[in-house]
């Protein structure tokens, strides 16, 4: 077994029916563990002891204990019976109004001064569920990031929020690295934890110096941490897309081709409606009624240009009500059922025709696709294609995601007309963002070497 890295929290072990952890030069008992596996309560106790050790609040072992460490240990007495638990403290604590001297000072409310990280997290989660919503009222993915941050803080749930400092955040950071999380994911969660305490400071739930302490923790740098790196997202080859399309439903195949020729985001492809497409010129202009950055005040309307290839793909799907979604799962399922009936090998018997249709217990299809269902449909098509290719002795297709079509279009436009044109096509406000999507510098360098020698 390898040595524990410096700064990492020690491991909780189970010995003779008790959970123990080595902190402060001795084994600290965490209580009985009849199941043989540490529970969440044991892990929380160990985290609090480790926090006390980091902040210097844990007393060192006495000299007699250090001399007797090698002596055989006596069996620990059975734990006393638990007394009737007191009712939990309500989360809704009173916060005084923001007046001079209120908050963390002589007039601070004692309930606020003792608020735990769990209570702060629950309040912030309620705030995010109201704040991060789309115009239709749906909670956005930002809330999922907050939930991941609160799960990372679970070992410190019972710790007073005012006692959580930079060393504790580094402990959380090291624990996520030990769990195998990628470097980018660890940095994203640490950033979300900072937002939790920044909000708590604005609500006068924790002192401002806590936010300053957490801001001092540096994010993990590439090449200077054992955290693994995620593979870079690149463009998907046209050959791979063409080999996947025959295994896609007709509607999904049209979405793939539309995104291929426009460079739109996957969410923007799912939102196409006839009323959003201006067909007055030779180049159509699609203006989504909402998009990724529509919540920003300084952003401009997103406009997606549609050339001849994209028009050819989209034209059959525009024959519908103006505010109906062009790419509809309901239509796709109805078309799939029609094809299944057409491929039926035996004719339907009179008793089957007279049979009442069974009640469909499955959830009915939605009016439009979402990015997750769009991505999963492509993944299933790649799996079906690879099954046939494996039987035929061909090489398997790589799995790809819809956003790689955006990378493909970006690199194609940049190579032909420059990065500013590619930035305009993708709708970026910063050229550095476009560089992430249009990384064809190596091919340009090779072409320069061919021409110039």
Short mmCIF file of C-alpha atoms in Angstrom, two decimals:
data_model
loop_
_atom_site.label_atom_id
_atom_site.label_comp_id
_atom_site.label_asym_id
_atom_site.label_seq_id
_atom_site.Cartn_x
_atom_site.Cartn_y
_atom_site.Cartn_z
CA UNK A 1 0.00 0.00 0.00
CA UNK A 2 1.43 3.38 -1.01
CA UNK A 3 1.98 6.25 1.35
CA UNK A 4 -0.69 8.88 1.84
CA UNK A 5 0.03 12.12 -0.01
CA UNK A 6 0.84 15.16 2.08
CA UNK A 7 -2.30 17.10 2.96
CA UNK A 8 -4.68 14.25 2.05
CA UNK A 9 -7.25 13.14 4.61
CA UNK A 10 -6.44 9.80 6.32
CA UNK A 11 -8.46 6.71 5.54
CA UNK A 12 -11.14 5.43 7.91
CA UNK A 13 -10.54 1.80 8.89
CA UNK A 14 -12.62 -0.80 10.73
CA UNK A 15 -10.87 -2.85 13.44
CA UNK A 16 -12.52 -5.20 15.96
CA UNK A 17 -15.96 -3.84 15.19
CA UNK A 18 -15.00 -0.18 15.61
CA UNK A 19 -14.27 2.52 13.04
CA UNK A 20 -10.93 4.28 13.63
CA UNK A 21 -8.82 6.89 11.92
CA UNK A 22 -5.16 7.83 12.53
CA UNK A 23 -5.10 11.56 13.31
CA UNK A 24 -2.94 13.56 15.68
CA UNK A 25 -0.46 10.77 16.36
CA UNK A 26 -2.97 8.18 17.53
CA UNK A 27 -6.03 6.23 16.50
CA UNK A 28 -9.23 8.18 17.06
CA UNK A 29 -12.31 6.05 17.67
CA UNK A 30 -15.33 6.92 15.55
CA UNK A 31 -17.79 4.53 17.20
CA UNK A 32 -19.00 0.96 16.67
CA UNK A 33 -19.22 -0.36 13.13
CA UNK A 34 -21.04 -3.71 13.16
CA UNK A 35 -21.44 -3.80 9.37
CA UNK A 36 -17.66 -3.76 8.83
CA UNK A 37 -17.87 -0.77 6.51
CA UNK A 38 -17.63 2.90 7.57
CA UNK A 39 -20.91 4.76 7.34
CA UNK A 40 -21.50 8.36 6.30
CA UNK A 41 -21.64 9.31 9.99
CA UNK A 42 -18.18 7.81 10.57
CA UNK A 43 -16.77 9.68 7.58
CA UNK A 44 -18.29 12.95 8.83
CA UNK A 45 -16.74 12.45 12.27
CA UNK A 46 -13.36 11.72 10.69
CA UNK A 47 -13.64 14.87 8.57
CA UNK A 48 -14.34 16.98 11.66
CA UNK A 49 -11.33 15.49 13.49
CA UNK A 50 -9.15 16.12 10.43
CA UNK A 51 -10.37 19.72 10.28
CA UNK A 52 -9.49 20.16 13.98
CA UNK A 53 -6.05 18.74 13.24
CA UNK A 54 -5.51 21.19 10.36
CA UNK A 55 -6.63 24.19 12.38
CA UNK A 56 -4.66 23.18 15.49
CA UNK A 57 -7.74 22.53 17.65
CA UNK A 58 -6.98 18.82 18.15
CA UNK A 59 -4.97 18.17 21.30
CA UNK A 60 -1.77 16.10 20.84
CA UNK A 61 -1.67 12.65 22.45
CA UNK A 62 -0.21 12.60 25.97
CA UNK A 63 3.24 11.11 26.50
CA UNK A 64 1.80 8.04 28.24
CA UNK A 65 -0.34 7.30 25.22
CA UNK A 66 2.65 7.57 22.90
CA UNK A 67 4.66 5.13 25.05
CA UNK A 68 1.80 2.67 25.26
CA UNK A 69 0.99 2.60 21.56
CA UNK A 70 2.86 -0.67 21.07
CA UNK A 71 1.12 -2.34 24.03
CA UNK A 72 -1.82 -4.64 23.31
CA UNK A 73 -5.07 -2.73 23.22
CA UNK A 74 -7.86 -3.53 25.59
CA UNK A 75 -11.25 -4.20 24.03
CA UNK A 76 -13.33 -1.07 23.99
CA UNK A 77 -16.43 -1.08 26.18
CA UNK A 78 -19.79 -1.45 24.56
CA UNK A 79 -21.31 1.88 23.60
CA UNK A 80 -23.92 3.21 26.03
CA UNK A 81 -27.54 3.08 24.90
CA UNK A 82 -28.56 6.08 22.87
CA UNK A 83 -30.73 8.60 24.62
CA UNK A 84 -33.84 9.93 23.02
CA UNK A 85 -32.71 12.25 20.29
CA UNK A 86 -33.76 15.83 20.56
CA UNK A 87 -35.82 17.27 17.70
CA UNK A 88 -33.63 18.61 14.89
CA UNK A 89 -33.02 22.31 14.76
CA UNK A 90 -35.19 23.96 12.08
CA UNK A 91 -33.35 25.29 9.06
CA UNK A 92 -35.41 28.45 8.92
CA UNK A 93 -33.42 30.63 11.32
CA UNK A 94 -34.05 34.31 11.73
CA UNK A 95 -31.57 36.64 10.10
CA UNK A 96 -31.42 40.21 11.28
CA UNK A 97 -31.82 42.99 8.72
CA UNK A 98 -28.72 44.57 7.22
CA UNK A 99 -28.15 47.52 9.51
CA UNK A 100 -24.86 48.91 10.79
CA UNK A 101 -23.48 46.36 13.23
CA UNK A 102 -25.68 43.49 12.08
CA UNK A 103 -24.30 40.21 10.78
CA UNK A 104 -21.01 39.03 12.28
CA UNK A 105 -20.41 41.52 15.02
CA UNK A 106 -21.70 42.42 18.48
CA UNK A 107 -25.32 42.27 17.29
CA UNK A 108 -25.06 38.96 15.40
CA UNK A 109 -27.85 36.49 15.98
CA UNK A 110 -26.56 33.34 17.76
CA UNK A 111 -28.52 31.08 15.37
CA UNK A 112 -26.66 32.55 12.41
CA UNK A 113 -23.24 32.35 14.07
CA UNK A 114 -23.67 28.59 14.62
CA UNK A 115 -25.12 27.74 11.22
CA UNK A 116 -23.62 24.58 9.71
CA UNK A 117 -22.41 23.95 6.18
CA UNK A 118 -25.40 21.66 5.60
CA UNK A 119 -27.82 24.47 6.45
CA UNK A 120 -25.97 26.95 4.25
CA UNK A 121 -25.97 24.42 1.41
CA UNK A 122 -29.70 23.76 1.65
CA UNK A 123 -30.49 27.47 1.63
CA UNK A 124 -28.23 28.09 -1.34
CA UNK A 125 -29.76 25.16 -3.22
CA UNK A 126 -33.25 26.60 -2.68
CA UNK A 127 -31.98 29.95 -3.98
CA UNK A 128 -30.45 28.32 -7.09
CA UNK A 129 -33.61 26.39 -7.90
CA UNK A 130 -35.44 29.69 -8.11
CA UNK A 131 -32.67 31.69 -9.79
CA UNK A 132 -31.35 29.29 -12.47
CA UNK A 133 -34.44 28.80 -14.61
CA UNK A 134 -35.23 29.07 -18.29
CA UNK A 135 -38.01 31.39 -19.50
CA UNK A 136 -40.30 28.34 -19.46
CA UNK A 137 -39.58 27.73 -15.76
CA UNK A 138 -37.34 24.67 -16.19
CA UNK A 139 -34.36 24.39 -13.85
CA UNK A 140 -31.07 24.68 -15.74
CA UNK A 141 -27.99 22.49 -15.49
CA UNK A 142 -26.32 25.03 -13.18
CA UNK A 143 -28.30 23.50 -10.31
CA UNK A 144 -26.69 20.10 -11.00
CA UNK A 145 -23.28 21.70 -10.57
CA UNK A 146 -24.37 23.10 -7.19
CA UNK A 147 -25.57 19.65 -6.12
CA UNK A 148 -22.17 18.17 -7.03
CA UNK A 149 -20.46 20.83 -4.92
CA UNK A 150 -22.68 20.06 -1.92
CA UNK A 151 -21.98 16.34 -2.25
CA UNK A 152 -18.26 17.11 -2.13
CA UNK A 153 -18.88 19.09 1.10
CA UNK A 154 -20.84 16.25 2.73
CA UNK A 155 -18.01 15.13 5.11
CA UNK A 156 -18.05 18.67 6.58
CA UNK A 157 -21.84 18.89 6.76
CA UNK A 158 -21.98 19.29 10.56
CA UNK A 159 -19.07 21.73 10.72
CA UNK A 160 -20.01 25.37 11.46
CA UNK A 161 -19.76 27.30 8.20
CA UNK A 162 -17.65 29.97 9.87
CA UNK A 163 -14.95 27.34 10.61
CA UNK A 164 -14.52 26.18 6.99
CA UNK A 165 -11.24 27.56 5.69
CA UNK A 166 -8.60 27.21 3.01
CA UNK A 167 -7.11 24.00 4.42
CA UNK A 168 -10.53 22.37 4.53
CA UNK A 169 -11.13 23.31 0.89
CA UNK A 170 -7.74 21.82 -0.01
CA UNK A 171 -8.82 18.63 1.78
CA UNK A 172 -11.96 18.49 -0.36
CA UNK A 173 -9.85 19.16 -3.45
CA UNK A 174 -7.43 16.32 -2.60
CA UNK A 175 -10.30 13.93 -1.85
CA UNK A 176 -11.83 14.52 -5.29
CA UNK A 177 -8.47 13.89 -6.95
CA UNK A 178 -8.13 10.64 -4.98
CA UNK A 179 -11.59 9.60 -6.18
CA UNK A 180 -10.37 9.84 -9.77
CA UNK A 181 -12.16 13.01 -10.84
CA UNK A 182 -10.53 14.84 -13.77
CA UNK A 183 -8.67 18.08 -13.15
CA UNK A 184 -11.23 20.21 -14.99
CA UNK A 185 -14.07 18.68 -12.97
CA UNK A 186 -12.27 19.28 -9.67
CA UNK A 187 -11.68 22.93 -10.55
CA UNK A 188 -15.31 23.35 -11.56
CA UNK A 189 -16.57 21.94 -8.25
CA UNK A 190 -14.13 24.04 -6.20
CA UNK A 191 -15.35 27.12 -8.06
CA UNK A 192 -18.95 26.17 -7.22
CA UNK A 193 -18.01 25.77 -3.53
CA UNK A 194 -16.60 29.30 -3.58
CA UNK A 195 -19.90 30.53 -5.01
CA UNK A 196 -21.78 28.85 -2.13
CA UNK A 197 -19.78 30.77 0.46
CA UNK A 198 -19.82 34.00 -1.57
CA UNK A 199 -23.62 33.84 -1.48
CA UNK A 200 -23.52 33.03 2.23
CA UNK A 201 -21.39 36.14 2.81
CA UNK A 202 -23.93 38.26 0.93
CA UNK A 203 -26.67 36.85 3.17
CA UNK A 204 -24.55 37.54 6.29
CA UNK A 205 -24.47 33.84 7.20
CA UNK A 206 -20.65 33.60 7.35
CA UNK A 207 -17.97 36.23 7.94
CA UNK A 208 -16.36 37.85 4.88
CA UNK A 209 -12.90 36.54 5.75
CA UNK A 210 -14.09 33.00 4.91
CA UNK A 211 -14.61 34.03 1.29
CA UNK A 212 -11.15 35.63 1.19
CA UNK A 213 -9.60 32.46 2.58
CA UNK A 214 -11.31 30.24 0.00
CA UNK A 215 -10.31 32.53 -2.85
CA UNK A 216 -6.65 31.94 -1.88
CA UNK A 217 -6.88 28.25 -2.89
CA UNK A 218 -5.42 27.99 -6.38
CA UNK A 219 -7.07 25.79 -9.05
CA UNK A 220 -5.23 22.67 -10.16
CA UNK A 221 -2.78 23.43 -12.96
CA UNK A 222 -2.18 21.16 -15.92
CA UNK A 223 0.91 18.99 -15.50
CA UNK A 224 1.33 19.92 -11.82
CA UNK A 225 -1.20 17.59 -10.23
CA UNK A 226 -1.89 13.82 -10.21
CA UNK A 227 -5.47 14.50 -11.38
CA UNK A 228 -6.18 12.96 -14.76
CA UNK A 229 -6.75 15.04 -17.87
CA UNK A 230 -9.81 14.73 -20.10
CA UNK A 231 -9.20 14.08 -23.79
CA UNK A 232 -9.53 17.11 -25.99
CA UNK A 233 -12.80 17.40 -27.91
CA UNK A 234 -12.06 17.54 -31.60
CA UNK A 235 -14.05 17.54 -34.79
CA UNK A 236 -15.64 14.38 -36.13
CA UNK A 237 -14.68 13.25 -39.63
CA UNK A 238 -17.24 13.45 -42.42
CA UNK A 239 -16.66 9.76 -43.15
CA UNK A 240 -17.74 8.84 -39.61
CA UNK A 241 -20.88 11.00 -39.87
CA UNK A 242 -21.81 9.49 -43.25
CA UNK A 243 -21.36 5.96 -41.87
CA UNK A 244 -23.59 6.74 -38.87
CA UNK A 245 -26.51 8.43 -40.67
CA UNK A 246 -28.04 5.20 -42.14
CA UNK A 247 -28.60 3.90 -38.60
CA UNK A 248 -30.31 7.07 -37.35
CA UNK A 249 -34.04 7.81 -37.41
CA UNK A 250 -34.92 10.15 -40.27
CA UNK A 251 -35.57 13.11 -37.96
CA UNK A 252 -32.30 12.70 -36.07
CA UNK A 253 -30.42 12.28 -39.36
CA UNK A 254 -31.88 15.59 -40.54
CA UNK A 255 -30.80 17.26 -37.30
CA UNK A 256 -27.26 15.95 -37.78
CA UNK A 257 -27.08 17.23 -41.35
CA UNK A 258 -28.59 20.60 -40.39
CA UNK A 259 -26.01 21.06 -37.63
CA UNK A 260 -23.24 19.90 -39.95
CA UNK A 261 -23.97 22.70 -42.44
CA UNK A 262 -24.77 25.50 -39.96
CA UNK A 263 -22.44 24.95 -36.99
CA UNK A 264 -25.31 25.58 -34.57
CA UNK A 265 -25.23 24.41 -30.99
CA UNK A 266 -27.12 21.16 -30.26
CA UNK A 267 -29.68 23.05 -28.17
CA UNK A 268 -30.26 25.51 -31.02
CA UNK A 269 -30.89 22.64 -33.44
CA UNK A 270 -33.58 21.27 -31.13
CA UNK A 271 -35.40 24.64 -31.03
CA UNK A 272 -35.88 25.31 -34.75
CA UNK A 273 -39.40 26.55 -35.61
CA UNK A 274 -40.72 27.87 -38.94
CA UNK A 275 -41.48 31.28 -37.40
CA UNK A 276 -37.81 31.66 -36.38
CA UNK A 277 -36.42 31.19 -39.91
CA UNK A 278 -36.26 34.22 -42.21
CA UNK A 279 -36.51 32.86 -45.78
CA UNK A 280 -36.65 36.19 -47.63
CA UNK A 281 -33.10 36.05 -49.06
CA UNK A 282 -30.92 33.53 -50.83
CA UNK A 283 -29.32 32.78 -47.43
CA UNK A 284 -31.84 32.01 -44.71
CA UNK A 285 -31.34 33.39 -41.19
CA UNK A 286 -32.46 31.41 -38.16
CA UNK A 287 -32.90 33.39 -34.89
CA UNK A 288 -33.50 31.04 -31.92
CA UNK A 289 -36.07 32.34 -29.46
CA UNK A 290 -33.61 31.46 -26.69
CA UNK A 291 -30.01 30.29 -26.58
CA UNK A 292 -27.13 29.55 -24.25
CA UNK A 293 -26.18 33.19 -23.50
CA UNK A 294 -29.57 34.85 -23.75
CA UNK A 295 -29.55 35.62 -20.00
CA UNK A 296 -26.66 38.08 -20.39
CA UNK A 297 -27.56 41.73 -20.75
CA UNK A 298 -24.67 42.56 -23.09
CA UNK A 299 -25.29 39.67 -25.48
CA UNK A 300 -26.75 40.21 -28.94
CA UNK A 301 -29.36 38.13 -30.70
CA UNK A 302 -28.01 34.84 -31.98
CA UNK A 303 -28.40 34.58 -35.76
CA UNK A 304 -27.55 31.38 -37.64
CA UNK A 305 -27.12 31.54 -41.40
CA UNK A 306 -28.41 28.65 -43.50
CA UNK A 307 -26.89 28.04 -46.91
CA UNK A 308 -28.07 25.87 -49.79
CA UNK A 309 -27.17 22.54 -48.14
CA UNK A 310 -28.87 23.43 -44.87
CA UNK A 311 -31.94 24.73 -46.70
CA UNK A 312 -32.29 21.47 -48.56
CA UNK A 313 -32.27 19.56 -45.26
CA UNK A 314 -34.66 21.91 -43.42
CA UNK A 315 -37.21 22.62 -46.18
CA UNK A 316 -39.37 19.46 -45.68
CA UNK A 317 -39.70 20.19 -41.96
CA UNK A 318 -41.04 23.73 -42.40
CA UNK A 319 -44.48 22.59 -43.57
CA UNK A 320 -46.16 22.84 -40.17
CA UNK A 321 -47.66 25.49 -37.85
CA UNK A 322 -45.39 28.50 -37.39
CA UNK A 323 -44.65 27.86 -33.70
CA UNK A 324 -44.38 24.06 -33.91
CA UNK A 325 -40.91 22.55 -33.55
CA UNK A 326 -39.47 21.28 -36.80
CA UNK A 327 -37.73 18.25 -35.28
CA UNK A 328 -40.38 16.50 -33.19
CA UNK A 329 -39.99 13.17 -31.34
CA UNK A 330 -43.73 12.60 -31.71
CA UNK A 331 -43.47 12.68 -35.48
CA UNK A 332 -40.37 10.52 -35.39
CA UNK A 333 -42.09 7.84 -33.27
CA UNK A 334 -45.18 7.92 -35.50
CA UNK A 335 -42.98 7.49 -38.58
CA UNK A 336 -41.09 4.61 -36.93
CA UNK A 337 -44.37 2.84 -36.07
CA UNK A 338 -45.57 3.29 -39.65
CA UNK A 339 -42.37 1.75 -41.01
CA UNK A 340 -42.68 -1.19 -38.61
CA UNK A 341 -46.21 -1.88 -39.84
CA UNK A 342 -45.02 -1.66 -43.44
CA UNK A 343 -42.21 -4.15 -42.76
CA UNK A 344 -44.60 -6.62 -41.17
CA UNK A 345 -44.10 -10.04 -42.80
CA UNK A 346 -47.47 -11.58 -41.97
CA UNK A 347 -50.83 -9.84 -42.53
CA UNK A 348 -52.81 -8.70 -39.52
CA UNK A 349 -55.55 -11.14 -38.56
CA UNK A 350 -59.19 -10.05 -38.03
CA UNK A 351 -58.89 -10.70 -34.28
CA UNK A 352 -55.83 -8.43 -34.11
CA UNK A 353 -57.71 -5.68 -35.95
CA UNK A 354 -60.66 -5.98 -33.54
CA UNK A 355 -58.41 -5.98 -30.48
CA UNK A 356 -58.55 -2.84 -28.40
CA UNK A 357 -55.22 -1.05 -28.18
CA UNK A 358 -53.44 -1.51 -24.89
CA UNK A 359 -52.92 1.45 -22.66
CA UNK A 360 -49.44 2.75 -23.25
CA UNK A 361 -47.74 3.04 -19.87
CA UNK A 362 -44.64 4.61 -21.35
CA UNK A 363 -44.20 8.35 -21.16
CA UNK A 364 -45.49 9.93 -24.39
CA UNK A 365 -42.89 11.58 -26.63
CA UNK A 366 -42.25 15.28 -26.15
CA UNK A 367 -42.91 18.01 -28.67
CA UNK A 368 -39.19 18.60 -29.22
CA UNK A 369 -35.86 16.94 -28.68
CA UNK A 370 -33.45 17.98 -25.95
CA UNK A 371 -29.67 17.82 -26.12
CA UNK A 372 -29.49 14.62 -24.04
CA UNK A 373 -31.96 12.67 -26.19
CA UNK A 374 -30.24 13.97 -29.33
CA UNK A 375 -26.86 12.78 -28.06
CA UNK A 376 -28.18 9.38 -26.91
CA UNK A 377 -29.78 8.73 -30.31
CA UNK A 378 -26.41 9.25 -32.00
CA UNK A 379 -24.71 6.96 -29.46
CA UNK A 380 -27.23 4.16 -30.15
CA UNK A 381 -26.73 4.55 -33.89
CA UNK A 382 -22.96 4.22 -33.53
CA UNK A 383 -23.46 1.04 -31.47
CA UNK A 384 -25.75 -0.45 -34.15
CA UNK A 385 -23.28 0.46 -36.88
CA UNK A 386 -20.39 -1.12 -34.98
CA UNK A 387 -22.31 -4.37 -34.48
CA UNK A 388 -22.65 -4.81 -38.25
CA UNK A 389 -19.11 -3.60 -38.91
CA UNK A 390 -17.73 -6.11 -36.41
CA UNK A 391 -19.63 -8.95 -38.10
CA UNK A 392 -18.26 -7.80 -41.46
CA UNK A 393 -14.70 -7.54 -40.13
CA UNK A 394 -14.52 -3.76 -40.46
CA UNK A 395 -12.99 -1.27 -38.04
CA UNK A 396 -15.34 0.16 -35.43
CA UNK A 397 -16.55 3.75 -35.67
CA UNK A 398 -15.47 6.10 -32.85
CA UNK A 399 -18.22 7.38 -30.60
CA UNK A 400 -18.95 11.04 -31.21
CA UNK A 401 -21.24 13.74 -29.85
CA UNK A 402 -23.30 16.43 -31.60
CA UNK A 403 -20.98 19.22 -30.46
CA UNK A 404 -18.19 17.71 -32.57
CA UNK A 405 -20.19 18.70 -35.65
CA UNK A 406 -19.81 22.30 -34.47
CA UNK A 407 -16.06 21.78 -34.22
CA UNK A 408 -16.05 20.35 -37.75
CA UNK A 409 -17.88 23.34 -39.20
CA UNK A 410 -15.66 25.79 -37.29
CA UNK A 411 -12.46 24.27 -38.61
CA UNK A 412 -13.84 24.15 -42.14
CA UNK A 413 -14.88 27.84 -42.14
CA UNK A 414 -11.66 29.02 -40.48
CA UNK A 415 -9.50 27.20 -42.99
CA UNK A 416 -11.43 28.63 -45.94
CA UNK A 417 -12.21 32.20 -44.78
CA UNK A 418 -10.31 32.95 -41.55
CA UNK A 419 -10.98 32.95 -37.85
CA UNK A 420 -13.14 36.11 -37.82
CA UNK A 421 -15.59 34.50 -40.23
CA UNK A 422 -15.59 31.32 -38.14
CA UNK A 423 -16.30 33.40 -35.03
CA UNK A 424 -19.26 35.05 -36.77
CA UNK A 425 -20.65 31.68 -37.88
CA UNK A 426 -20.39 30.20 -34.37
CA UNK A 427 -21.75 33.33 -32.67
CA UNK A 428 -18.74 33.90 -30.40
CA UNK A 429 -17.95 37.23 -28.77
CA UNK A 430 -14.28 36.29 -28.25
CA UNK A 431 -11.86 34.99 -30.87
CA UNK A 432 -10.09 32.88 -28.24
CA UNK A 433 -13.27 30.86 -27.83
CA UNK A 434 -13.34 30.24 -31.56
CA UNK A 435 -9.76 28.93 -31.42
CA UNK A 436 -11.00 26.11 -29.17
CA UNK A 437 -13.48 25.03 -31.83
CA UNK A 438 -11.25 25.61 -34.88
CA UNK A 439 -7.93 23.91 -34.14
CA UNK A 440 -6.42 23.24 -37.55
CA UNK A 441 -3.10 25.02 -37.04
CA UNK A 442 -1.07 21.85 -37.60
CA UNK A 443 -2.54 21.34 -41.05
CA UNK A 444 -1.84 24.98 -41.93
CA UNK A 445 1.75 24.56 -40.75
CA UNK A 446 2.14 21.43 -42.87
CA UNK A 447 0.77 23.26 -45.91
CA UNK A 448 3.26 26.11 -45.34
CA UNK A 449 6.10 23.59 -45.19
CA UNK A 450 4.94 21.99 -48.44
CA UNK A 451 4.83 25.32 -50.29
CA UNK A 452 7.90 26.99 -48.81
CA UNK A 453 10.09 23.96 -48.27
#
